[in-house]
Amino acid sequence: MTNDKTINQKLLHPQYEHERTYWVQVEGDIQNKDLLKLEKGVTITIEGKPYRTKPAKLEMLPKDLVVPDRNPPIRFRQSIPTSWVAIKLSTNIIY
């Protein structure tokens, strides 16, 4: 985290092609076939308009992954399984 506008610009502006990795909690047990679909890009709808996502690199994270506490807390539902996935995104890199 930074309040330095120059660093922020270089990290977030698409022209710099900075790769980002996000850990994402998915409701249910995600399968490899699901990861493959997401890696190729999928169509999503925002406010009624369809958009095609760019390709991404996905990796299933271990079931016993320990995630630090955060605010707001990470969603926990005892009766519904969840999976954790690492998603790498980049503005112009094709995987």
GROMACS .gro file of C-alpha atoms in nm, residues 1-90:
model
   90
    1MET     CA    1   0.000   0.000   0.000
    2THR     CA    2   0.124   0.343  -0.084
    3ASN     CA    3   0.014   0.700  -0.109
    4ASP     CA    4   0.294   0.772  -0.359
    5LYS     CA    5   0.112   0.862  -0.682
    6THR     CA    6   0.410   0.769  -0.904
    7ILE     CA    7   0.437   0.416  -0.762
    8ASN     CA    8   0.059   0.377  -0.769
    9GLN     CA    9   0.051   0.479  -1.138
   10LYS     CA   10   0.323   0.225  -1.228
   11LEU     CA   11   0.150  -0.054  -1.037
   12LEU     CA   12  -0.205   0.003  -1.157
   13HIS     CA   13  -0.201   0.167  -1.500
   14PRO     CA   14  -0.246  -0.087  -1.786
   15GLN     CA   15   0.033   0.067  -1.998
   16TYR     CA   16   0.292  -0.082  -1.758
   17GLU     CA   17   0.166  -0.441  -1.803
   18HIS     CA   18   0.216  -0.516  -1.435
   19GLU     CA   19   0.111  -0.872  -1.353
   20ARG     CA   20  -0.110  -0.907  -1.044
   21THR     CA   21  -0.194  -1.215  -0.840
   22TYR     CA   22  -0.515  -1.234  -0.638
   23TRP     CA   23  -0.623  -1.504  -0.396
   24VAL     CA   24  -0.992  -1.569  -0.453
   25GLN     CA   25  -1.231  -1.767  -0.237
   26VAL     CA   26  -1.480  -1.962  -0.447
   27GLU     CA   27  -1.801  -2.109  -0.310
   28GLY     CA   28  -1.805  -2.486  -0.369
   29ASP     CA   29  -1.535  -2.727  -0.479
   30ILE     CA   30  -1.385  -2.583  -0.796
   31GLN     CA   31  -1.264  -2.838  -1.050
   32ASN     CA   32  -0.975  -2.827  -1.299
   33LYS     CA   33  -1.225  -2.798  -1.589
   34ASP     CA   34  -1.357  -2.480  -1.427
   35LEU     CA   35  -1.005  -2.338  -1.404
   36LEU     CA   36  -0.946  -2.413  -1.773
   37LYS     CA   37  -1.261  -2.221  -1.871
   38LEU     CA   38  -1.154  -1.919  -1.669
   39GLU     CA   39  -0.801  -1.932  -1.809
   40LYS     CA   40  -0.937  -1.894  -2.163
   41GLY     CA   41  -1.168  -1.606  -2.068
   42VAL     CA   42  -1.540  -1.606  -2.000
   43THR     CA   43  -1.831  -1.376  -2.079
   44ILE     CA   44  -1.967  -1.180  -1.784
   45THR     CA   45  -2.256  -0.935  -1.774
   46ILE     CA   46  -2.236  -0.599  -1.600
   47GLU     CA   47  -2.548  -0.384  -1.593
   48GLY     CA   48  -2.695  -0.588  -1.878
   49LYS     CA   49  -2.393  -0.550  -2.106
   50PRO     CA   50  -2.177  -0.856  -2.190
   51TYR     CA   51  -1.798  -0.838  -2.155
   52ARG     CA   52  -1.536  -1.100  -2.237
   53THR     CA   53  -1.263  -1.138  -1.976
   54LYS     CA   54  -0.900  -1.159  -2.084
   55PRO     CA   55  -0.711  -1.485  -2.041
   56ALA     CA   56  -0.566  -1.545  -1.696
   57LYS     CA   57  -0.339  -1.796  -1.526
   58LEU     CA   58  -0.508  -1.989  -1.246
   59GLU     CA   59  -0.373  -2.217  -0.977
   60MET     CA   60  -0.566  -2.415  -0.719
   61LEU     CA   61  -0.439  -2.334  -0.370
   62PRO     CA   62  -0.406  -2.605  -0.103
   63LYS     CA   63  -0.714  -2.705   0.098
   64ASP     CA   64  -0.523  -2.643   0.423
   65LEU     CA   65  -0.428  -2.287   0.320
   66VAL     CA   66  -0.403  -2.053   0.619
   67VAL     CA   67  -0.525  -1.705   0.536
   68PRO     CA   68  -0.456  -1.421   0.783
   69ASP     CA   69  -0.754  -1.252   0.948
   70ARG     CA   70  -0.883  -0.946   0.768
   71ASN     CA   71  -1.149  -0.680   0.800
   72PRO     CA   72  -1.412  -0.742   0.675
   73PRO     CA   73  -1.365  -1.107   0.767
   74ILE     CA   74  -1.327  -1.375   0.502
   75ARG     CA   75  -1.657  -1.548   0.438
   76PHE     CA   76  -1.700  -1.870   0.634
   77ARG     CA   77  -1.998  -2.100   0.590
   78GLN     CA   78  -1.976  -2.425   0.780
   79SER     CA   79  -2.218  -2.621   0.558
   80ILE     CA   80  -2.085  -2.503   0.219
   81PRO     CA   81  -1.736  -2.598   0.101
   82THR     CA   82  -1.508  -2.336  -0.046
   83SER     CA   83  -1.197  -2.344  -0.261
   84TRP     CA   84  -0.909  -2.098  -0.287
   85VAL     CA   85  -0.761  -2.008  -0.625
   86ALA     CA   86  -0.469  -1.784  -0.723
   87ILE     CA   87  -0.555  -1.579  -1.031
   88LYS     CA   88  -0.277  -1.400  -1.222
   89LEU     CA   89  -0.395  -1.111  -1.436
   90SER     CA   90  -0.203  -0.895  -1.677
   0.00000   0.00000   0.00000
